[in-house]
Coordinates of C-alpha atoms in Angstrom, one line a residue:
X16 CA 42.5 21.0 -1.9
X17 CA 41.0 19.5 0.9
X18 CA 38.8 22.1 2.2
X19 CA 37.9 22.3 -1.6
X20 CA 36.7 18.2 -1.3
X21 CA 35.1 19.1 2.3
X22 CA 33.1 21.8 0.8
X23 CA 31.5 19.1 -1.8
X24 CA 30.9 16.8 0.9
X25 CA 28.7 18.7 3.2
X26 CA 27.3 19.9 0.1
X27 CA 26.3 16.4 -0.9
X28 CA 25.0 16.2 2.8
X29 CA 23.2 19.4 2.6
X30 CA 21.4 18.1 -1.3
X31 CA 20.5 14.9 0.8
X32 CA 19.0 16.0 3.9
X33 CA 17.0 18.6 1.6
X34 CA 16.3 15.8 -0.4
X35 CA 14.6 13.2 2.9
X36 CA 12.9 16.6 3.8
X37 CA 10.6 17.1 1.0
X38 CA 10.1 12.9 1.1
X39 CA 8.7 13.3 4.1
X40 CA 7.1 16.6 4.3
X41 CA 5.9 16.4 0.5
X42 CA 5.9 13.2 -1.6
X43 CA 4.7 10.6 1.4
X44 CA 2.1 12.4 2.6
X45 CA 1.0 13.7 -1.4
X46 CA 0.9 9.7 -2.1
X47 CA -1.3 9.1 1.2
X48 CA -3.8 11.6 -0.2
X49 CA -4.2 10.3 -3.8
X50 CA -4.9 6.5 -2.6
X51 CA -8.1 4.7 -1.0
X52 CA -7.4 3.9 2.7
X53 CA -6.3 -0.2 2.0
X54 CA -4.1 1.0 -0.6
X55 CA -1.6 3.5 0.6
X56 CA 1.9 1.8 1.5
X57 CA 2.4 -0.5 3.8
X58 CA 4.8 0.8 6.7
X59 CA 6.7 -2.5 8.2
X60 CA 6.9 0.1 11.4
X61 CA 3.5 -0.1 12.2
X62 CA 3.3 -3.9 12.8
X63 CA 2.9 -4.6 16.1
X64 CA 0.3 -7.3 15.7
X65 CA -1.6 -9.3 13.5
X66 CA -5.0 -10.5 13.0
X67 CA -6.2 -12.6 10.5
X68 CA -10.4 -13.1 9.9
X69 CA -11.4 -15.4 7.6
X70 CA -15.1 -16.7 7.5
X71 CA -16.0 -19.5 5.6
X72 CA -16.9 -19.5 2.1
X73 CA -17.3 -15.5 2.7
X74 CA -14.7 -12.8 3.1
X75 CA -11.2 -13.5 4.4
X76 CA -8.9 -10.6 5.1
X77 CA -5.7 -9.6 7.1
X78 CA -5.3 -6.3 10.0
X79 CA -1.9 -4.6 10.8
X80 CA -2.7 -3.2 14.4
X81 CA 0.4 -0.8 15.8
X82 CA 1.6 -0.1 19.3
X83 CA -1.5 2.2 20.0
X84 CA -4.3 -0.4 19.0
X85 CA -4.8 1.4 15.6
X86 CA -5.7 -0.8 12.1
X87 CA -3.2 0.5 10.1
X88 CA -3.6 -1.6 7.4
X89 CA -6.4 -3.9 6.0
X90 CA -4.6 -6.2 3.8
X91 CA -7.5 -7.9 1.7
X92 CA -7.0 -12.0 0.5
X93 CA -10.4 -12.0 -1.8
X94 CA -12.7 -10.8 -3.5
X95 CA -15.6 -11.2 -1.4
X96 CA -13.6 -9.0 1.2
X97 CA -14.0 -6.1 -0.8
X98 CA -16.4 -5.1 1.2
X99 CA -14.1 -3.4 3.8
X100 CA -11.6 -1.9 1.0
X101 CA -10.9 2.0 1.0
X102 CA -13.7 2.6 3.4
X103 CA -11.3 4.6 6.0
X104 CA -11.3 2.3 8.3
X105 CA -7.4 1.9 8.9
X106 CA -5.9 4.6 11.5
X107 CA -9.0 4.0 13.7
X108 CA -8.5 2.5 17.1
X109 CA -9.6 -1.7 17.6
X110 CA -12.7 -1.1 19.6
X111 CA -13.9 1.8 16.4
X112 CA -12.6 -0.2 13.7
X113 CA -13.5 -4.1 14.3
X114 CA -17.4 -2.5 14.9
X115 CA -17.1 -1.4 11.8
X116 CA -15.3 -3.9 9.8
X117 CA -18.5 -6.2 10.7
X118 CA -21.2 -4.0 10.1
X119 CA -20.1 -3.6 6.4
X120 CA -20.0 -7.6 6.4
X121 CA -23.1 -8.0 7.4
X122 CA -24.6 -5.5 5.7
X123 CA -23.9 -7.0 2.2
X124 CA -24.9 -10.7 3.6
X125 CA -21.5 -11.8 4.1
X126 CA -21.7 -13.0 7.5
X127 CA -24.7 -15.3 9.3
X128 CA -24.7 -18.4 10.4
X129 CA -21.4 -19.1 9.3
X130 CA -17.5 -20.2 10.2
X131 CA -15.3 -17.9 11.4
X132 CA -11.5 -18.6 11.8
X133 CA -10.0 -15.7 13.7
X134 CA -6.1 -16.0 14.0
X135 CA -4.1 -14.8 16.6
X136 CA -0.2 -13.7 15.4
X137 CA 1.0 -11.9 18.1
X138 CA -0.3 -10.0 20.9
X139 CA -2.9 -12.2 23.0
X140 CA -4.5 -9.0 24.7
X141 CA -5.0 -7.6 21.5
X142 CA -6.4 -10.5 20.2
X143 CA -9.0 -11.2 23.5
X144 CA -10.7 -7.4 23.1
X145 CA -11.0 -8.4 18.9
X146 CA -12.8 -11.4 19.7
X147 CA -14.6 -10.2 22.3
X148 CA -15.2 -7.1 19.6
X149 CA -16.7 -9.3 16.9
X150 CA -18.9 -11.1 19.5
X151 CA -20.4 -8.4 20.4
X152 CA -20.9 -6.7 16.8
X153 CA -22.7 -10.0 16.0
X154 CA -25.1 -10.2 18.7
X155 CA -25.8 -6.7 18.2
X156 CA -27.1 -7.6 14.7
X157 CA -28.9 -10.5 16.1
X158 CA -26.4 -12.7 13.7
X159 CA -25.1 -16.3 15.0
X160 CA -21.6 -17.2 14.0
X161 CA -19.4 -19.8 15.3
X162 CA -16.0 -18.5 15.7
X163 CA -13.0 -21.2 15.4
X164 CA -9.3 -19.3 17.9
X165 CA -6.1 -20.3 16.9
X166 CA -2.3 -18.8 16.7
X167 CA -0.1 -19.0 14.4
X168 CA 3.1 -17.4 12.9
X169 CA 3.9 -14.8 9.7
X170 CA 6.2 -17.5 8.6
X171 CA 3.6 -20.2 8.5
X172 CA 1.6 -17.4 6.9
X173 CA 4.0 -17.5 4.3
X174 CA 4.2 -20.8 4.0
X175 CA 0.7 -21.9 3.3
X176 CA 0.8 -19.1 0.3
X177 CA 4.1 -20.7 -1.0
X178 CA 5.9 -17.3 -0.7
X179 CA 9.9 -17.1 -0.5
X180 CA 9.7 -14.4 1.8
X181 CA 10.9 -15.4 5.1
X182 CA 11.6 -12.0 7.4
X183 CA 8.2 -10.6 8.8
X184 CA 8.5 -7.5 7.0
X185 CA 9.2 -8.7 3.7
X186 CA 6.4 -11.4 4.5
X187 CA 4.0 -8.2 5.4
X188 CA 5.1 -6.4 2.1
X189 CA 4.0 -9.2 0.0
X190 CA 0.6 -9.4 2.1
X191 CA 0.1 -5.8 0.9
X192 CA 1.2 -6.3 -2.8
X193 CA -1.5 -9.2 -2.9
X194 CA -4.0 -6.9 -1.7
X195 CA -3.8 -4.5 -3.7
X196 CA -3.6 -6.6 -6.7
X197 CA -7.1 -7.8 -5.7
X198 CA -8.3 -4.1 -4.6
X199 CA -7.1 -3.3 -8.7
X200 CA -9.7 -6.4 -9.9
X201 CA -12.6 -5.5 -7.8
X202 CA -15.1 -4.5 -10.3
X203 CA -15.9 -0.7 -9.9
X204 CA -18.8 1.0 -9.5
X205 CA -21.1 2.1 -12.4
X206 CA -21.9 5.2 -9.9
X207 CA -18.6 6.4 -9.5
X208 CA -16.7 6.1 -12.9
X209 CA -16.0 8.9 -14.3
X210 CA -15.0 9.7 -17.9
X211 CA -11.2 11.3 -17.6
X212 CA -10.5 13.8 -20.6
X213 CA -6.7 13.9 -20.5
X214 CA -4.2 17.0 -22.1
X215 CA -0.8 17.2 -21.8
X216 CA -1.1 19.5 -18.6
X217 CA -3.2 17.2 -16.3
X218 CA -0.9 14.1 -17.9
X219 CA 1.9 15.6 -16.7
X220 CA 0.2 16.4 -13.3
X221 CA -0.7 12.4 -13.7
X222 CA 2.4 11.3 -14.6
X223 CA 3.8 13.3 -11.5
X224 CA 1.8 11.2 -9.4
X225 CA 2.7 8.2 -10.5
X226 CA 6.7 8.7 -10.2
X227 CA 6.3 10.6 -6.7
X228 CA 4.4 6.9 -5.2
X229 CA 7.4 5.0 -6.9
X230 CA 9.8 7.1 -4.7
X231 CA 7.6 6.5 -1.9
X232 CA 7.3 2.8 -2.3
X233 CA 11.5 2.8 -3.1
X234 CA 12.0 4.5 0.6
X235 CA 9.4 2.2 2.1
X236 CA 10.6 -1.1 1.1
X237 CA 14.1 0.1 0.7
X238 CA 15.1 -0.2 -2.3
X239 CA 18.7 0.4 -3.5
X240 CA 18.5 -0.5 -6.9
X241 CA 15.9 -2.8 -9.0
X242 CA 15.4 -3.7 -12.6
X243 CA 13.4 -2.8 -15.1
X244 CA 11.7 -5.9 -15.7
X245 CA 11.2 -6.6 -11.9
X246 CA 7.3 -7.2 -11.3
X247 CA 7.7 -6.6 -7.7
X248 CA 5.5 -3.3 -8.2
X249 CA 4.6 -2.8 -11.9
X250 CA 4.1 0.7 -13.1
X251 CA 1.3 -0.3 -14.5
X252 CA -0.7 -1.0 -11.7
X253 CA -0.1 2.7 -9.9
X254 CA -3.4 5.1 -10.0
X255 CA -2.4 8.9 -11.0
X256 CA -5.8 9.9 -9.7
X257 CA -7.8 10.3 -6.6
X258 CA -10.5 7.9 -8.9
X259 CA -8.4 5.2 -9.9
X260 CA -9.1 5.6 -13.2
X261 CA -5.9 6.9 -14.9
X262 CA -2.5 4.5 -15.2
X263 CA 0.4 4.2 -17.1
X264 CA 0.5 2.7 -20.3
X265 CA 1.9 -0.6 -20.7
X266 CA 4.6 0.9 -22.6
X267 CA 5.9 2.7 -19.3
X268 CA 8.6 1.7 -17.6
X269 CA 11.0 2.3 -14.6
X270 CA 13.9 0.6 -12.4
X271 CA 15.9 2.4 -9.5
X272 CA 19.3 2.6 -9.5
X273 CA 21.8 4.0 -6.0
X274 CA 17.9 4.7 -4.5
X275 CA 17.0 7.0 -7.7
X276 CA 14.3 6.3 -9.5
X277 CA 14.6 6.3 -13.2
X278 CA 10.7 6.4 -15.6
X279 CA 9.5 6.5 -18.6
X280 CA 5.9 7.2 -18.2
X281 CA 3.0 7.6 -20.4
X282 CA -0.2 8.7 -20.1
X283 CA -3.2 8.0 -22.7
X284 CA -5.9 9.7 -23.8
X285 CA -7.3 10.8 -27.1
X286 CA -3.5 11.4 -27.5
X287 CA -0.5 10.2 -25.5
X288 CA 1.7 11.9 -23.8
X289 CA 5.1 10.7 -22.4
X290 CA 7.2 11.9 -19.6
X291 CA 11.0 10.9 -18.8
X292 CA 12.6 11.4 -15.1
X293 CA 16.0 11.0 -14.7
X294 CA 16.4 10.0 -11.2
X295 CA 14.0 12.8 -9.6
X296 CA 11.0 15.2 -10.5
X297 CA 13.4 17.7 -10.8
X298 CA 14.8 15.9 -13.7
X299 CA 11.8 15.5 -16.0
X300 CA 11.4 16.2 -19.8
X301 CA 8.5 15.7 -21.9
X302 CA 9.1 13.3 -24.3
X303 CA 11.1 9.6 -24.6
X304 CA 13.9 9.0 -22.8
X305 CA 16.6 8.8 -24.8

């Protein structure tokens, strides 16, 4: 009897390491692929430092710098900073990526003769070669700016947004659900849309999409279990395309349960076509779940 219960243990073990495998090896770096550079998920262990830019009545915008001096995440805070979204900027190294930040801002007339608060929230060093960065990438462009130092703290961060986060990383988190949100409202491009027809195959290849970045995001924020009702990342707003131009119907839905992720999701086109997954891809039926 017990080397019977044994034998189901390690083979629990041996379905879960399987199981972080492909995560990591397959679904992570599938979801990385299918999203512009500001949007893929935020990793809280990348945050080494913190840089906030925000120029006066022009664009404001937040940078995730690691350990190495790499932008890992651009966490946009408006419209006007749009400019600098999904232009594969984040992974590049300060002294690449701050260059570059600033020529797109100036560029489309964002930046010149203006106000710019630059805020320190960690690293001091770090902070030093960014200023000394911009500086340069203005006078370069023969653009006068009077940039306005100061420090301050994620928690006052949070504060001056009225958040309830309090812990860095859920503070961070929130930074990126904002941005994205705001990414989703940029107006797009009459150049780049693209009419999607949709059939049930590429819906179903759609739909796969979508559930594999709500496993992803459960593993990155740690989620255990969530509701179906809980807005803290609506279905709805997940791309299933490299163009951003296919979602989930509002009809969709999905909540996590003992770090499973349970979805209903539908995907319109002349006709819809609906997909159930009963806690993993492998689990998937066409069709309501009943």
């Amino acid at each position: 009897m017990k080397r019977k219960i044994w034998f189901y243990v390690l083979e629990v073990l041996i379905i879960l390491i399987i199981t972080i495998y492909l995560a990591v090896t397959k679904v992570i770096p599938e979801y990385q692929n299918s999203t512009g550079s500001s949007e893929r998920f935020f990793q809280s262990k990348n945050y080494e430092t913190g840089i906030e830019v925000n120029v006066v009545t022009g664009p404001s915008f937040f940078l995730v710098i690691n350990s190495e001096n790499e932008v890992t995440n651009i966490f946009i805070e408006n419209e006007k900073a749009g400019a600098i979204a999904n232009q594969e900027i984040e992974g590049k190294k300060v002294n690449k990526a701050i260059p570059e930040i600033f020529q797109k801002l100036i560029e489309a007339n964002l930046i010149d003769n203006q106000v710019i608060n630059i805020v320190n929230y960690n690293d001091q060093a770090v902070y030093r070669k960014v200023i000394s960065l911009v500086q340069q990438s203005l006078e370069k462009q023969s653009k006068t700016a009077q940039i306005i130092e100061s420090n301050s703290t994620l928690q006052d961060k949070a504060k001056s947004l009225n958040m309830e986060e309090q812990e860095d990383s859920q503070i961070l988190w929130r930074l990126y659900l904002n941005s994205t949100e705001i990414i989703d409202g940029l107006p797009k491009s009459t150049t780049s849309t693209t009419h999607v027809s949709i059939n049930k195959e590429n819906a179903s290849v759609y739909a796969d999409t979508i559930y594999q970045k709500l496993v992803t995001y459960m593993m990155n924020a740690n989620v255990q279990n969530q509701e179906k009702n809980d807005m803290t990342m609506p279905i709805q707003y997940i791309p299933g395309n490299n163009d951003n131009s296919v979602y989930a119907s509002s009809t969709s839905w999905y909540y996590i349960k003992d770090y499973k992720v349970y979805a209903e999701i539908t995907i319109k086109g002349e006709s819809s076509y609906t997909f159930c997954y009963m806690g993993s891809s492998a689990n998937k039926k066409e069709g309501i779940c009943s």
